[in-house]
Amino acid sequence: MLRSVLAGVIGAVAMVLAGSAVAQSPAKGAPGRAQTLAAMKTATTFMVEKVSTNGGYVWSYTADLSRRWGELEAKPSMIWVQPPGTGTMGHVFLDAYHATGDEYYYRAAEKAAEALIWGQHASGGWHYMIDFGGEASMKDWYATYGRNAWRMEEFQHYWGNATFDDAGTSEAMQFLLRLYVEKRDPKWRPALEKAIDFVLKSQYPVGGWPQRYPLQHEFVHHGRADYTSYITFNDDVAGENIKFLVMVYQALGDARALAAVSRAMGSFLVTQQGQPQPAWGLQHTVDDLKPAAARSYEPKAFATHTTANNLSQLMTFYELTGETKYLARVGEGLDWLEKVKLDQPTADGRTHPTFIEIGTDRPLYVHRRGSNVENGEYYVDYSRERTLAHYGAYRKIDVAKMRARLEKLRASDPAKVTKDSPLMARNLVPLPKFFATRDLETSDLNLKAPAGKTVDGGQAQKLVSGLNREGYWPTPLMATSNPYTGAKPPATHDGDYATTHVGDATDTSPYPTDKPAMGISTGAYIQNMTTLIDWLDRAK
């Protein structure tokens, strides 16, 4: 579920401590429980009382808090919903509450929930961000920072509705559900019910979901129709909604959720295309269920990573239900992925082109020319040369591993496979104790979670020792952006930006820098806190 546009931006930065004002060499042995608890409380107090805006958070901040970023640079009045933002922070606060029993963390979670509820759309969902300055301030941000972010086309237009993109609404909904279930405090139930209704009302009869809701068709861009009403698989829109609805069913017993999950699983079946290309696009039209184009660098094509994810989802649906219809065409899809793989993997092990042409199975590659929103454009051809830096031209897909899973499921007893399925349970099923300790599924542009996390005493000691005097873990802000100055984008380009993350000085898109300033990273806080929580849990 890591967003492809972000995945290639920055390499992994696991436990960032370099440059700390008081960083120490790792002590021998492991920190005691009291030391661990003190470090967690210090770091959390700093985030809650010094960094948060009305209980909410963006992704990163300069050390003096003079600039801040979500996916783009944010105003001081803004918080981010999109992970790893306010909802993810709420999750880690609840995790810390479970690990420590300290009510301070529960109150911090409540503050995060209050911020999210303040910005909940009337329809029940959320936008990427919330602006406490009000709608006029948000529209101003769109007309300045958003409008000039060349590659960030989803921010170039203000729809005024809610979005399922990038798991923001999903993360907020899951967190509110957890918070309500924690103590069954009725004050959280109205917002939770609005969120549940939002997912149910926005679902198409065929079972899928649009990217944005309530539906709008107004952003006609670069000769393309508004893509936000299409059935969307990109960024795991359908998968995230299914996950939330399964949680609703297991925690609340809401039969509406069970019916919606069944319809949603069926949408994967009806949108898989027929032979000889039994695949999926990033999104599909509602009327004929065919692949459709979205942003300028997302052509009408089959997407190999989306196809692989959807095939994996179908196998998961079998594990949830025991119904063999979900396995029936998985083999076809795997055969197709095998057919369209690269002759040789790329240097970093990627096996498949991202996009495959409909009707021919030829790889499509996206390029750009120009330097900004005024003179720049994206185009598609068959050349592998000079592809985009900000959107991966290739994907790593382990077809053999997926095929082995399929064969194991085909040979399985459905009754045994589904014995622990929350959809088959007769009674309510408790939600997991910890959520944020899973690997981060989206990047804040500064770090990505390590592929496999193991926690030992030395690692925990590094984190305990690594807090600076102010109370946070200094993190190199690998991502930055050109500040919005009001300068008009030039009508002609001043250089070659075909393979860069950012265009000219008027482009407000984020980009990686080789001279990072040390600052405050919400993602680093989440990752380090979850490591210490995991350490506490294992050290019992």
CSV table of N, CA, C and O in Angstrom, one decimal, residues 219-284:
chain,number,residue,atom,x,y,z
A,219,PHE,N,-13.1,18.5,-12.7
A,219,PHE,CA,-11.6,18.8,-13.0
A,219,PHE,C,-11.2,18.2,-14.3
A,219,PHE,O,-10.6,17.1,-14.3
A,220,VAL,N,-11.5,18.8,-15.4
A,220,VAL,CA,-11.1,18.4,-16.7
A,220,VAL,C,-9.7,19.0,-16.9
A,220,VAL,O,-9.5,20.2,-16.9
A,221,HIS,N,-8.7,18.1,-17.0
A,221,HIS,CA,-7.3,18.6,-17.0
A,221,HIS,C,-6.5,17.9,-18.1
A,221,HIS,O,-6.7,16.7,-18.4
A,222,HIS,N,-5.7,18.7,-18.8
A,222,HIS,CA,-4.8,18.2,-19.9
A,222,HIS,C,-5.6,17.3,-20.9
A,222,HIS,O,-5.1,16.3,-21.4
A,223,GLY,N,-6.8,17.7,-21.2
A,223,GLY,CA,-7.6,17.0,-22.2
A,223,GLY,C,-8.3,15.7,-21.6
A,223,GLY,O,-8.9,15.0,-22.4
A,224,ARG,N,-8.1,15.5,-20.3
A,224,ARG,CA,-8.7,14.3,-19.7
A,224,ARG,C,-9.9,14.7,-18.8
A,224,ARG,O,-9.9,15.7,-18.2
A,225,ALA,N,-10.8,13.7,-18.7
A,225,ALA,CA,-12.0,13.9,-17.8
A,225,ALA,C,-11.5,13.8,-16.4
A,225,ALA,O,-10.5,13.2,-16.0
A,226,ASP,N,-12.4,14.3,-15.5
A,226,ASP,CA,-12.2,14.2,-14.1
A,226,ASP,C,-12.2,12.7,-13.7
A,226,ASP,O,-13.2,12.0,-14.0
A,227,TYR,N,-11.1,12.2,-13.1
A,227,TYR,CA,-10.9,10.7,-12.9
A,227,TYR,C,-11.5,10.3,-11.5
A,227,TYR,O,-11.5,9.1,-11.2
A,228,THR,N,-11.9,11.3,-10.7
A,228,THR,CA,-12.2,10.9,-9.3
A,228,THR,C,-13.4,10.1,-9.0
A,228,THR,O,-13.7,9.6,-7.9
A,229,SER,N,-14.3,10.0,-10.1
A,229,SER,CA,-15.5,9.2,-9.9
A,229,SER,C,-15.3,7.8,-10.3
A,229,SER,O,-16.2,6.9,-10.2
A,230,TYR,N,-14.2,7.4,-10.9
A,230,TYR,CA,-13.9,6.1,-11.4
A,230,TYR,C,-13.8,5.1,-10.2
A,230,TYR,O,-13.4,5.5,-9.1
A,231,ILE,N,-14.1,3.8,-10.5
A,231,ILE,CA,-13.9,2.8,-9.5
A,231,ILE,C,-12.4,2.7,-9.3
A,231,ILE,O,-11.6,2.5,-10.3
A,232,THR,N,-11.9,2.9,-8.1
A,232,THR,CA,-10.5,3.1,-7.8
A,232,THR,C,-9.9,2.0,-7.0
A,232,THR,O,-10.3,1.6,-6.0
A,233,PHE,N,-8.8,1.4,-7.6
A,233,PHE,CA,-7.9,0.4,-6.9
A,233,PHE,C,-6.6,1.1,-6.5
A,233,PHE,O,-6.0,0.6,-5.6
A,234,ASN,N,-6.2,2.1,-7.2
A,234,ASN,CA,-4.9,2.8,-6.9
A,234,ASN,C,-4.8,3.1,-5.5
A,234,ASN,O,-5.8,3.6,-4.8
A,235,ASP,N,-3.6,3.0,-4.9
A,235,ASP,CA,-3.4,3.3,-3.5
A,235,ASP,C,-4.3,2.5,-2.6
A,235,ASP,O,-4.6,2.9,-1.5
A,236,ASP,N,-4.8,1.3,-3.1
A,236,ASP,CA,-5.5,0.4,-2.3
A,236,ASP,C,-6.8,1.0,-1.7
A,236,ASP,O,-7.2,0.7,-0.5
A,237,VAL,N,-7.5,1.8,-2.4
A,237,VAL,CA,-8.7,2.4,-2.0
A,237,VAL,C,-9.7,1.4,-1.6
A,237,VAL,O,-10.3,1.4,-0.5
A,238,ALA,N,-10.0,0.4,-2.4
A,238,ALA,CA,-10.9,-0.7,-2.1
A,238,ALA,C,-10.5,-1.5,-0.9
A,238,ALA,O,-11.2,-1.8,0.0
A,239,GLY,N,-9.2,-1.9,-0.9
A,239,GLY,CA,-8.7,-2.7,0.1
A,239,GLY,C,-8.7,-2.0,1.5
A,239,GLY,O,-9.1,-2.7,2.5
A,240,GLU,N,-8.5,-0.7,1.6
A,240,GLU,CA,-8.5,0.0,2.8
A,240,GLU,C,-10.0,0.1,3.3
A,240,GLU,O,-10.2,-0.1,4.5
A,241,ASN,N,-10.9,0.3,2.4
A,241,ASN,CA,-12.3,0.3,2.8
A,241,ASN,C,-12.8,-1.0,3.3
A,241,ASN,O,-13.6,-1.1,4.3
A,242,ILE,N,-12.4,-2.1,2.6
A,242,ILE,CA,-12.7,-3.4,3.1
A,242,ILE,C,-12.2,-3.7,4.5
A,242,ILE,O,-12.9,-4.2,5.4
A,243,LYS,N,-10.9,-3.3,4.7
A,243,LYS,CA,-10.3,-3.5,6.0
A,243,LYS,C,-11.1,-2.8,7.1
A,243,LYS,O,-11.4,-3.3,8.2
A,244,PHE,N,-11.5,-1.5,6.8
A,244,PHE,CA,-12.3,-0.8,7.8
A,244,PHE,C,-13.6,-1.5,8.1
A,244,PHE,O,-14.1,-1.6,9.2
A,245,LEU,N,-14.3,-1.9,7.0
A,245,LEU,CA,-15.6,-2.5,7.2
A,245,LEU,C,-15.5,-3.8,7.9
A,245,LEU,O,-16.4,-4.2,8.7
A,246,VAL,N,-14.5,-4.6,7.7
A,246,VAL,CA,-14.3,-5.8,8.5
A,246,VAL,C,-14.1,-5.5,9.9
A,246,VAL,O,-14.6,-6.2,10.8
A,247,MET,N,-13.3,-4.4,10.2
A,247,MET,CA,-13.2,-4.0,11.6
A,247,MET,C,-14.5,-3.6,12.2
A,247,MET,O,-14.8,-3.9,13.4
A,248,VAL,N,-15.3,-2.9,11.5
A,248,VAL,CA,-16.7,-2.5,12.0
A,248,VAL,C,-17.5,-3.7,12.3
A,248,VAL,O,-18.2,-3.8,13.3
A,249,TYR,N,-17.4,-4.7,11.4
A,249,TYR,CA,-18.2,-5.9,11.7
A,249,TYR,C,-17.7,-6.7,12.9
A,249,TYR,O,-18.5,-7.1,13.7
A,250,GLN,N,-16.4,-6.8,13.0
A,250,GLN,CA,-15.9,-7.6,14.1
A,250,GLN,C,-16.0,-6.9,15.4
A,250,GLN,O,-16.2,-7.6,16.5
A,251,ALA,N,-16.0,-5.6,15.4
A,251,ALA,CA,-16.0,-4.8,16.7
A,251,ALA,C,-17.4,-4.4,17.1
A,251,ALA,O,-17.7,-4.3,18.3
A,252,LEU,N,-18.3,-4.2,16.1
A,252,LEU,CA,-19.6,-3.7,16.4
A,252,LEU,C,-20.7,-4.6,16.0
A,252,LEU,O,-21.9,-4.4,16.4
A,253,GLY,N,-20.4,-5.6,15.2
A,253,GLY,CA,-21.4,-6.6,14.7
A,253,GLY,C,-22.4,-5.9,13.7
A,253,GLY,O,-23.5,-6.4,13.6
A,254,ASP,N,-22.0,-4.9,13.0
A,254,ASP,CA,-22.9,-4.2,12.1
A,254,ASP,C,-23.1,-5.0,10.8
A,254,ASP,O,-22.2,-5.2,10.0
A,255,ALA,N,-24.3,-5.5,10.6
A,255,ALA,CA,-24.6,-6.4,9.5
A,255,ALA,C,-24.4,-5.6,8.2
A,255,ALA,O,-24.1,-6.2,7.1
A,256,ARG,N,-24.6,-4.3,8.2
A,256,ARG,CA,-24.5,-3.5,6.9
A,256,ARG,C,-23.0,-3.6,6.4
A,256,ARG,O,-22.8,-3.7,5.2
A,257,ALA,N,-22.1,-3.7,7.3
A,257,ALA,CA,-20.7,-3.8,7.0
A,257,ALA,C,-20.4,-5.1,6.3
A,257,ALA,O,-19.7,-5.2,5.3
A,258,LEU,N,-21.0,-6.2,6.8
A,258,LEU,CA,-20.8,-7.5,6.2
A,258,LEU,C,-21.3,-7.5,4.8
A,258,LEU,O,-20.6,-8.1,3.9
A,259,ALA,N,-22.5,-7.0,4.5
A,259,ALA,CA,-23.0,-7.0,3.2
A,259,ALA,C,-22.2,-6.1,2.2
A,259,ALA,O,-21.9,-6.5,1.1
A,260,ALA,N,-21.7,-5.0,2.7
A,260,ALA,CA,-20.8,-4.1,1.9
A,260,ALA,C,-19.5,-4.8,1.6
A,260,ALA,O,-19.0,-4.6,0.5
A,261,VAL,N,-18.9,-5.5,2.5
A,261,VAL,CA,-17.7,-6.3,2.2
A,261,VAL,C,-17.9,-7.3,1.1
A,261,VAL,O,-17.1,-7.4,0.2
A,262,SER,N,-19.0,-8.0,1.2
A,262,SER,CA,-19.3,-9.0,0.2
A,262,SER,C,-19.4,-8.4,-1.2
A,262,SER,O,-18.8,-8.9,-2.2
A,263,ARG,N,-20.1,-7.2,-1.3
A,263,ARG,CA,-20.2,-6.5,-2.6
A,263,ARG,C,-18.8,-6.0,-3.0
A,263,ARG,O,-18.5,-6.1,-4.2
A,264,ALA,N,-18.0,-5.5,-2.1
A,264,ALA,CA,-16.7,-5.0,-2.5
A,264,ALA,C,-15.8,-6.1,-3.0
A,264,ALA,O,-15.1,-5.9,-4.0
A,265,MET,N,-15.8,-7.3,-2.4
A,265,MET,CA,-15.0,-8.4,-2.8
A,265,MET,C,-15.4,-8.8,-4.2
A,265,MET,O,-14.6,-9.2,-5.1
A,266,GLY,N,-16.7,-8.7,-4.5
A,266,GLY,CA,-17.2,-9.1,-5.8
A,266,GLY,C,-16.8,-8.1,-6.9
A,266,GLY,O,-16.6,-8.5,-8.1
A,267,SER,N,-16.5,-6.9,-6.5
A,267,SER,CA,-16.0,-5.9,-7.5
A,267,SER,C,-14.7,-6.3,-8.1
A,267,SER,O,-14.4,-5.9,-9.2
A,268,PHE,N,-13.9,-7.0,-7.3
A,268,PHE,CA,-12.6,-7.4,-7.8
A,268,PHE,C,-12.8,-8.5,-8.9
A,268,PHE,O,-12.0,-8.5,-9.9
A,269,LEU,N,-13.8,-9.3,-8.8
A,269,LEU,CA,-14.1,-10.3,-9.8
A,269,LEU,C,-14.6,-9.7,-11.1
A,269,LEU,O,-14.1,-10.1,-12.2
A,270,VAL,N,-15.5,-8.8,-11.0
A,270,VAL,CA,-16.1,-8.3,-12.2
A,270,VAL,C,-15.3,-7.3,-13.0
A,270,VAL,O,-15.5,-7.0,-14.2
A,271,THR,N,-14.3,-6.7,-12.3
A,271,THR,CA,-13.4,-5.7,-13.0
A,271,THR,C,-12.1,-6.4,-13.6
A,271,THR,O,-11.4,-5.8,-14.4
A,272,GLN,N,-11.8,-7.6,-13.2
A,272,GLN,CA,-10.7,-8.3,-13.8
A,272,GLN,C,-11.1,-8.5,-15.3
A,272,GLN,O,-12.2,-9.1,-15.6
A,273,GLN,N,-10.2,-8.1,-16.2
A,273,GLN,CA,-10.5,-8.2,-17.6
A,273,GLN,C,-10.4,-9.6,-18.1
A,273,GLN,O,-9.8,-10.5,-17.5
A,274,GLY,N,-11.0,-9.9,-19.3
A,274,GLY,CA,-11.0,-11.2,-19.9
A,274,GLY,C,-9.7,-11.5,-20.6
A,274,GLY,O,-8.8,-10.6,-20.7
A,275,GLN,N,-9.5,-12.7,-21.1
A,275,GLN,CA,-8.3,-13.1,-21.8
A,275,GLN,C,-8.3,-12.3,-23.1
A,275,GLN,O,-9.3,-11.9,-23.7
A,276,PRO,N,-7.1,-11.9,-23.6
A,276,PRO,CA,-5.8,-12.4,-23.2
A,276,PRO,C,-5.1,-11.5,-22.2
A,276,PRO,O,-3.9,-11.7,-22.0
A,277,GLN,N,-5.8,-10.6,-21.6
A,277,GLN,CA,-5.2,-9.7,-20.6
A,277,GLN,C,-6.0,-9.7,-19.3
A,277,GLN,O,-6.7,-8.7,-19.0
A,278,PRO,N,-6.0,-10.7,-18.5
A,278,PRO,CA,-6.8,-10.8,-17.3
A,278,PRO,C,-6.2,-10.0,-16.1
A,278,PRO,O,-5.8,-10.5,-15.1
A,279,ALA,N,-6.2,-8.7,-16.3
A,279,ALA,CA,-5.5,-7.8,-15.4
A,279,ALA,C,-6.5,-6.6,-15.0
A,279,ALA,O,-7.7,-6.6,-15.4
A,280,TRP,N,-5.9,-5.7,-14.3
A,280,TRP,CA,-6.6,-4.5,-13.8
A,280,TRP,C,-5.8,-3.2,-14.1
A,280,TRP,O,-4.6,-3.3,-14.2
A,281,GLY,N,-6.5,-2.1,-14.2
A,281,GLY,CA,-5.9,-0.8,-14.3
A,281,GLY,C,-5.9,-0.2,-12.9
A,281,GLY,O,-6.5,-0.8,-11.9
A,282,LEU,N,-5.3,1.0,-12.8
A,282,LEU,CA,-5.4,1.7,-11.5
A,282,LEU,C,-6.8,2.1,-11.1
A,282,LEU,O,-7.1,2.1,-9.9
A,283,GLN,N,-7.6,2.4,-12.1
A,283,GLN,CA,-9.0,2.7,-11.9
A,283,GLN,C,-9.8,2.2,-13.1
A,283,GLN,O,-9.3,2.0,-14.2
A,284,HIS,N,-11.1,2.0,-12.9
A,284,HIS,CA,-12.0,1.5,-14.0
A,284,HIS,C,-13.2,2.4,-14.1
A,284,HIS,O,-13.7,2.9,-13.1
